[in-house]
Amino acid sequence: MNQRTRNALLEWEPVSCRLARIRLKGNPANVSIISTYAPIRDATETTKDDFYGELQQLSSSIAARDYLIVAGDFNARVGPSDQTTRQILGKFGQGHRCENGKRLVNYALMNHLVITNTIFQYKPSHLLIWHSNDGVTKAQIDFILVRQRWRSSVQDSRSYNGADTGSQSGSDHRLFA
């Protein structure tokens, strides 16, 4: 971490093996970032409930004036927006909403968050962040969420093909920002 970032660091908390929080000094508002790794589709309902309960508790602890970013692997497919989700989803969510996607959408609705990488139009290769080892199956399961009031400050959100995280780190996810 460079000195400038170190000077901006206000708080850091590894909450659990699935959640971490960092708070940085910012202007006009401080920035709170929650990093997530949600349970997979086959996890028990209890495990999923525990994760979203812990995420909700952590989100509720963030100062209302902070610029909040919740980002990570949600193991969820949210699909495009519909009548009930227009305020939190864009038209460019990929796939069909699965059970984990419903959980993520409910979390976003409850916390007035926008799922940013569904609001920008890109070719599928820039939206599909996860690529299975078979090289065929691809999905949009990683997401960046911000508070609705900060939606207009988000200028872009997509994956980057040139940033290969697979061969170096063993990850089957592409870098997204």
Coordinates of C-alpha atoms in Angstrom, one line a residue:
M1 CA 0.0 0.0 0.0
N2 CA 1.5 3.3 -1.0
Q3 CA 1.8 6.2 1.5
R4 CA -1.1 8.2 0.1
T5 CA -3.5 5.2 0.5
R6 CA -2.1 4.5 4.0
N7 CA -2.8 8.1 5.0
A8 CA -6.4 7.8 3.7
L9 CA -7.1 4.6 5.5
L10 CA -9.5 5.2 8.4
E11 CA -10.6 1.6 9.2
W12 CA -10.1 -1.9 8.1
E13 CA -12.0 -4.9 9.3
P14 CA -11.9 -8.6 8.2
V15 CA -15.4 -9.4 9.3
S16 CA -15.5 -13.1 8.3
C17 CA -14.1 -15.5 5.7
R18 CA -16.8 -14.0 3.3
L19 CA -16.8 -10.3 4.2
A20 CA -14.3 -7.5 4.7
R21 CA -14.7 -3.8 5.2
I22 CA -12.4 -0.8 4.5
R23 CA -13.1 2.9 5.1
L24 CA -11.1 5.6 3.3
K25 CA -11.0 9.3 3.8
G26 CA -12.6 11.0 0.9
N27 CA -13.9 14.3 -0.3
P28 CA -16.8 15.2 -0.3
A29 CA -17.6 11.9 1.5
N30 CA -15.6 9.1 3.0
V31 CA -15.7 5.8 1.1
S32 CA -16.7 2.5 2.7
I33 CA -16.0 -0.6 0.7
I34 CA -17.5 -4.0 1.5
S35 CA -15.8 -7.0 -0.2
T36 CA -18.0 -10.1 -0.5
Y37 CA -17.8 -13.8 -1.4
A38 CA -21.3 -15.2 -1.2
P39 CA -22.1 -18.9 -0.8
I40 CA -22.5 -20.9 -3.9
R41 CA -25.8 -22.1 -5.3
D42 CA -25.5 -25.5 -3.6
A43 CA -24.8 -24.1 -0.2
T44 CA -27.5 -24.7 2.5
E45 CA -30.2 -22.2 3.0
T46 CA -28.8 -21.6 6.5
T47 CA -25.4 -20.7 5.1
K48 CA -27.0 -18.3 2.7
D49 CA -29.2 -16.7 5.3
D50 CA -26.2 -16.3 7.6
F51 CA -24.2 -14.6 4.9
Y52 CA -27.0 -12.1 3.9
G53 CA -27.8 -11.5 7.6
E54 CA -24.1 -10.7 8.3
L55 CA -23.9 -8.5 5.1
Q56 CA -27.1 -6.7 6.1
Q57 CA -25.7 -6.0 9.6
L58 CA -22.4 -4.8 8.2
S59 CA -24.2 -2.6 5.6
S60 CA -26.4 -1.0 8.3
S61 CA -23.3 -0.1 10.3
I62 CA -21.9 2.1 7.4
A63 CA -22.4 5.8 7.9
A64 CA -25.3 7.1 5.7
R65 CA -23.2 10.0 4.4
D66 CA -20.4 7.6 3.2
Y67 CA -20.1 6.6 -0.4
L68 CA -20.8 2.9 -0.1
I69 CA -19.4 0.3 -2.5
V70 CA -20.4 -3.4 -2.1
A71 CA -18.4 -5.5 -4.5
G72 CA -17.5 -9.1 -5.0
D73 CA -18.5 -12.6 -6.0
F74 CA -22.2 -13.0 -5.2
N75 CA -22.6 -16.3 -7.0
A76 CA -25.8 -14.9 -8.3
R77 CA -27.5 -14.3 -11.6
V78 CA -29.8 -11.2 -11.5
G79 CA -30.9 -10.9 -15.1
P80 CA -32.2 -7.6 -16.6
S81 CA -34.5 -5.2 -14.8
D82 CA -38.3 -5.6 -14.6
Q83 CA -41.1 -3.5 -13.3
T84 CA -40.2 -4.1 -9.6
T85 CA -36.4 -3.7 -10.0
R86 CA -35.9 -0.7 -12.3
Q87 CA -34.4 1.4 -9.5
I88 CA -31.7 -1.1 -8.7
L89 CA -31.0 -3.0 -12.0
G90 CA -30.2 -1.9 -15.5
K91 CA -31.3 -3.5 -18.7
F92 CA -28.0 -5.3 -19.2
G93 CA -28.1 -7.9 -16.5
Q94 CA -27.2 -11.3 -18.1
G95 CA -29.0 -14.6 -17.8
H96 CA -32.1 -15.4 -15.8
R97 CA -32.5 -14.5 -12.1
C98 CA -31.7 -17.5 -9.9
E99 CA -32.4 -18.1 -6.2
N100 CA -29.1 -16.4 -5.2
G101 CA -30.0 -13.6 -7.6
K102 CA -33.3 -13.1 -5.8
R103 CA -31.4 -12.8 -2.6
L104 CA -29.0 -10.2 -4.0
V105 CA -31.9 -8.2 -5.6
N106 CA -33.8 -8.2 -2.3
Y107 CA -30.6 -7.0 -0.5
A108 CA -30.2 -4.2 -3.0
L109 CA -33.8 -3.2 -2.8
M110 CA -33.8 -3.2 1.0
N111 CA -30.6 -1.0 1.1
H112 CA -31.4 1.3 -1.8
L113 CA -28.4 0.1 -3.8
V114 CA -27.9 0.0 -7.6
I115 CA -26.2 -3.0 -9.2
T116 CA -23.9 -1.0 -11.5
N117 CA -22.6 -3.6 -13.9
T118 CA -26.1 -4.1 -15.2
I119 CA -26.6 -0.5 -16.3
F120 CA -24.0 -0.2 -19.0
Q121 CA -24.3 -1.8 -22.4
Y122 CA -21.3 -3.8 -23.5
K123 CA -20.8 -6.9 -25.6
P124 CA -21.2 -10.1 -23.5
S125 CA -17.4 -10.6 -23.1
H126 CA -17.3 -7.5 -21.0
L127 CA -20.3 -8.4 -18.9
L128 CA -19.7 -12.2 -18.3
I129 CA -17.1 -12.1 -15.6
W130 CA -17.0 -15.8 -14.5
H131 CA -15.7 -18.4 -17.0
S132 CA -15.9 -22.1 -16.1
N133 CA -12.9 -24.4 -16.5
D134 CA -14.7 -26.1 -19.5
G135 CA -14.2 -22.8 -21.3
V136 CA -17.9 -22.8 -22.5
T137 CA -20.0 -21.8 -19.5
K138 CA -19.9 -18.1 -18.7
A139 CA -21.9 -16.0 -16.3
Q140 CA -22.3 -12.5 -14.7
I141 CA -22.1 -13.5 -11.0
D142 CA -19.8 -10.7 -9.7
F143 CA -21.3 -7.3 -9.0
I144 CA -20.6 -3.8 -7.8
L145 CA -23.3 -2.1 -5.9
V146 CA -23.5 1.6 -4.8
R147 CA -26.1 3.7 -3.1
Q148 CA -28.9 4.9 -5.4
R149 CA -28.1 8.5 -4.6
W150 CA -24.6 8.0 -6.0
R151 CA -25.7 6.3 -9.2
S152 CA -24.9 9.2 -11.4
S153 CA -21.3 9.2 -10.2
V154 CA -20.7 5.8 -11.6
Q155 CA -19.3 6.3 -15.2
D156 CA -18.6 2.7 -16.1
S157 CA -18.7 -0.9 -14.8
R158 CA -17.4 -3.9 -16.8
S159 CA -14.9 -6.7 -16.9
Y160 CA -11.5 -6.4 -18.6
N161 CA -10.3 -9.2 -20.9
G162 CA -6.7 -8.1 -20.8
A163 CA -6.5 -8.4 -17.0
D164 CA -6.0 -12.1 -16.9
T165 CA -6.6 -13.3 -13.3
G166 CA -6.9 -16.9 -14.2
S167 CA -3.4 -18.2 -15.0
Q168 CA -1.7 -16.2 -12.4
S169 CA -4.0 -16.6 -9.4
G170 CA -6.0 -19.7 -10.2
S171 CA -9.2 -17.6 -10.4
D172 CA -11.9 -18.4 -12.9
H173 CA -13.1 -14.7 -12.7
R174 CA -12.1 -11.8 -14.8
L175 CA -11.2 -8.4 -13.3
F176 CA -14.1 -6.0 -13.1
A177 CA -14.3 -2.4 -12.1

